[in-house]
JSON list of C-alpha atoms in Angstrom, two decimals:
[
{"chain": "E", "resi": 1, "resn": "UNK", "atom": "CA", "xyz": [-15.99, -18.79, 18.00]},
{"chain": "E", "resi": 2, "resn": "UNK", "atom": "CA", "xyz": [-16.02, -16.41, 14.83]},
{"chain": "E", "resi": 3, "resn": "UNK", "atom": "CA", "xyz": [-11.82, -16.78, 14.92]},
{"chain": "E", "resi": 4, "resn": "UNK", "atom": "CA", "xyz": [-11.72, -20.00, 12.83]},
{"chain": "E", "resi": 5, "resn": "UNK", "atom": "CA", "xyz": [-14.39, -18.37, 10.05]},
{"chain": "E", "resi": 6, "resn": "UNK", "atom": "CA", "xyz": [-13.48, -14.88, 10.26]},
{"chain": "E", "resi": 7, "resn": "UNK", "atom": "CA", "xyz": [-9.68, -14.84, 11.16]},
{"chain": "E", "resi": 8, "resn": "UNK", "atom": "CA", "xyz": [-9.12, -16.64, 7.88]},
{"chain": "E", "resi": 9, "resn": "UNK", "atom": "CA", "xyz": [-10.76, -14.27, 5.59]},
{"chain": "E", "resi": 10, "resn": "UNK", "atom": "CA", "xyz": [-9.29, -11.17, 7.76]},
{"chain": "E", "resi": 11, "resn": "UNK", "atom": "CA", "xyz": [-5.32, -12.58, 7.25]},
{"chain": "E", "resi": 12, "resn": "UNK", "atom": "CA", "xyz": [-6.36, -13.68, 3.19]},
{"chain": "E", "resi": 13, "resn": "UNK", "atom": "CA", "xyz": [-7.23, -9.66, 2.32]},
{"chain": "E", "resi": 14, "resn": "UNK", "atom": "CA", "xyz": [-4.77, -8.01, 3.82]},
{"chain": "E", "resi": 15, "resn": "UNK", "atom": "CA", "xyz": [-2.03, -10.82, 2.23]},
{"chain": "E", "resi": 16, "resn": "UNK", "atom": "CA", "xyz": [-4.08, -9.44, -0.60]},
{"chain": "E", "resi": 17, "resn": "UNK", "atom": "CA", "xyz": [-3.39, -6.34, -0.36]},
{"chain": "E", "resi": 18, "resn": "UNK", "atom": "CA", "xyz": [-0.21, -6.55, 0.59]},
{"chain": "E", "resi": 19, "resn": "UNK", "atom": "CA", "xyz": [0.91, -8.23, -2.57]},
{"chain": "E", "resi": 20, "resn": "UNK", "atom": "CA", "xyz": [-1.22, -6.61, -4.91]},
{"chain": "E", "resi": 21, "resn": "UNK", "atom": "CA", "xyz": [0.34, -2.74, -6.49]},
{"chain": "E", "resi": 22, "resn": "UNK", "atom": "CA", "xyz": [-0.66, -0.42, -5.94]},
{"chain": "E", "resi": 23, "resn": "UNK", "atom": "CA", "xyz": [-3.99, -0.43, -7.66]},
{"chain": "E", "resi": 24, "resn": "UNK", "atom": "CA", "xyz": [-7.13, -2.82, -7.47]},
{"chain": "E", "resi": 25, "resn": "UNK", "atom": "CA", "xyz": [-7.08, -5.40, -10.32]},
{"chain": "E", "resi": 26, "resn": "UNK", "atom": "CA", "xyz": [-8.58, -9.00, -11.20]},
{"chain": "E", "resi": 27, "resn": "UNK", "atom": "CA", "xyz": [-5.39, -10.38, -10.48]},
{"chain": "E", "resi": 28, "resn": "UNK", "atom": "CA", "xyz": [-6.11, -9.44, -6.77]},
{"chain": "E", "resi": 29, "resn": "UNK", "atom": "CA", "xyz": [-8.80, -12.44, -7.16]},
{"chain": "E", "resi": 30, "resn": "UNK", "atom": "CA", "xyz": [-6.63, -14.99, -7.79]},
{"chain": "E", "resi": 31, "resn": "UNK", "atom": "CA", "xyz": [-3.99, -13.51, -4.90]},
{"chain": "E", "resi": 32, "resn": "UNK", "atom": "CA", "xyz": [-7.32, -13.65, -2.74]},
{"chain": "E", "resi": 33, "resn": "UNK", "atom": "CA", "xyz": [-7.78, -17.08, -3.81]},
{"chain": "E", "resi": 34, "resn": "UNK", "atom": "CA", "xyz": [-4.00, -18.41, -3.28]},
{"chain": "E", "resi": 35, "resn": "UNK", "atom": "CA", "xyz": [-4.21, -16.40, 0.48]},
{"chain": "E", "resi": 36, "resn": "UNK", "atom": "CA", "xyz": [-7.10, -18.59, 1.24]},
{"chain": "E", "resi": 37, "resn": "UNK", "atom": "CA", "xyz": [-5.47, -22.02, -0.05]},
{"chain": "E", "resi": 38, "resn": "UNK", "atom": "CA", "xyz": [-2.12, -20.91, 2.01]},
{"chain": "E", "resi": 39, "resn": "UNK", "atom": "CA", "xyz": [-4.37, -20.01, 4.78]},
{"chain": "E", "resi": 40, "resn": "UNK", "atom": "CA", "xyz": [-6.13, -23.23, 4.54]},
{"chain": "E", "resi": 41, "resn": "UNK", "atom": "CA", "xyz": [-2.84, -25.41, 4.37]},
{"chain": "E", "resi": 42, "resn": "UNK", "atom": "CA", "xyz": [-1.99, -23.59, 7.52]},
{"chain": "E", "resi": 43, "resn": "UNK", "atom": "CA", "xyz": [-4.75, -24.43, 9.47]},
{"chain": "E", "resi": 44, "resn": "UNK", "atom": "CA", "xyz": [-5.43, -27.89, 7.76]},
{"chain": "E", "resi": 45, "resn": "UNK", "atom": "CA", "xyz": [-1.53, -29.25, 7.98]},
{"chain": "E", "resi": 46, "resn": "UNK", "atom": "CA", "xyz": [0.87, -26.83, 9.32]},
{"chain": "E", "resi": 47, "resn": "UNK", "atom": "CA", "xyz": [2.70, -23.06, 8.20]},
{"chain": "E", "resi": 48, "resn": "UNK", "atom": "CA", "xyz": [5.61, -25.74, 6.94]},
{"chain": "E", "resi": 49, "resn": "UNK", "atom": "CA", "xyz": [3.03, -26.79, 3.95]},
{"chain": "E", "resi": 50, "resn": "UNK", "atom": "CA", "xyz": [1.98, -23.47, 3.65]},
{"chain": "E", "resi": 51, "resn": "UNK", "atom": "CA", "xyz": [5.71, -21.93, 2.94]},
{"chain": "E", "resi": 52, "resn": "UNK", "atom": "CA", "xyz": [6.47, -24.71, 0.93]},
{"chain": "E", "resi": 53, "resn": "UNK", "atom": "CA", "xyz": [3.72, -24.23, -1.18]},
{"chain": "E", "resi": 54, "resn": "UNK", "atom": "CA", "xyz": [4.06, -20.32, -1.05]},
{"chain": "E", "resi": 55, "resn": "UNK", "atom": "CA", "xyz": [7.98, -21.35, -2.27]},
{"chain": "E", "resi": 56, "resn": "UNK", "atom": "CA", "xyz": [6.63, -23.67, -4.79]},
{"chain": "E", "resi": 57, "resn": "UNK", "atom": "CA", "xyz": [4.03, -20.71, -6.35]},
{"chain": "E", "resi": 58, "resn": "UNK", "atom": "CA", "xyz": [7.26, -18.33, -6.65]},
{"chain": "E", "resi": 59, "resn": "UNK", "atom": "CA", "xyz": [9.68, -20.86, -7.82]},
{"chain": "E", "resi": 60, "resn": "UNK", "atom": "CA", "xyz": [8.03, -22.76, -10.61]},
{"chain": "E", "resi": 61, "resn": "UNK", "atom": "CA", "xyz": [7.02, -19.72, -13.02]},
{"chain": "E", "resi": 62, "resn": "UNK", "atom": "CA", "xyz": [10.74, -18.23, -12.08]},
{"chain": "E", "resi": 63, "resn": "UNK", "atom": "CA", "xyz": [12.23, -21.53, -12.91]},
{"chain": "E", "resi": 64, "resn": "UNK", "atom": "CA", "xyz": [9.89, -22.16, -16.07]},
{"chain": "E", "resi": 65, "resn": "UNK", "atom": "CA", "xyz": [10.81, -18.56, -17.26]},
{"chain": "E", "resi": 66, "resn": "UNK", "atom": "CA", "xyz": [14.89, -19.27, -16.79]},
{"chain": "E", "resi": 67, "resn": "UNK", "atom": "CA", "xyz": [14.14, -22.53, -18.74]},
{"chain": "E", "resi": 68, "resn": "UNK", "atom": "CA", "xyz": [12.31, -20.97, -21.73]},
{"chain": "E", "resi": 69, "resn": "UNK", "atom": "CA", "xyz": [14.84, -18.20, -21.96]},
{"chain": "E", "resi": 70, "resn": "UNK", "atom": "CA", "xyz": [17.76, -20.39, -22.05]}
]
């Protein structure tokens, strides 16, 4: 059963990839690291936490940035 180990780490790189650039950067660490924790919510709780907390990454620095400009 090399799904649950493997399958994880397959779907984290290529949400990697697809949010990355278009070149390879240390940013595409922490993307690789916030794939695994969404991928991990997923599997652990549902793909409800997992968009919430996907929702939650995008809003906060948008809202943070509208907050500090106004």
């Amino acid at each position: 059963a090399l799904q649950p180990i493997f399958g994880l780490w397959w779907t984290a790189i290529f949400f990697t990839l697809v949010h990355m650039q278009y070149t390879l950067t240390p940013a595409a660490l922490i993307i690789l690291m916030v794939a695994i924790g969404l991928g991990w919510l997923r599997r652990r709780y549902n793909l409800y936490a997992a968009i919430a907390a996907h929702f939650l990454y995008n809003f906060i620095p948008l809202a943070l940035s509208v907050l500090i400009e106004s």
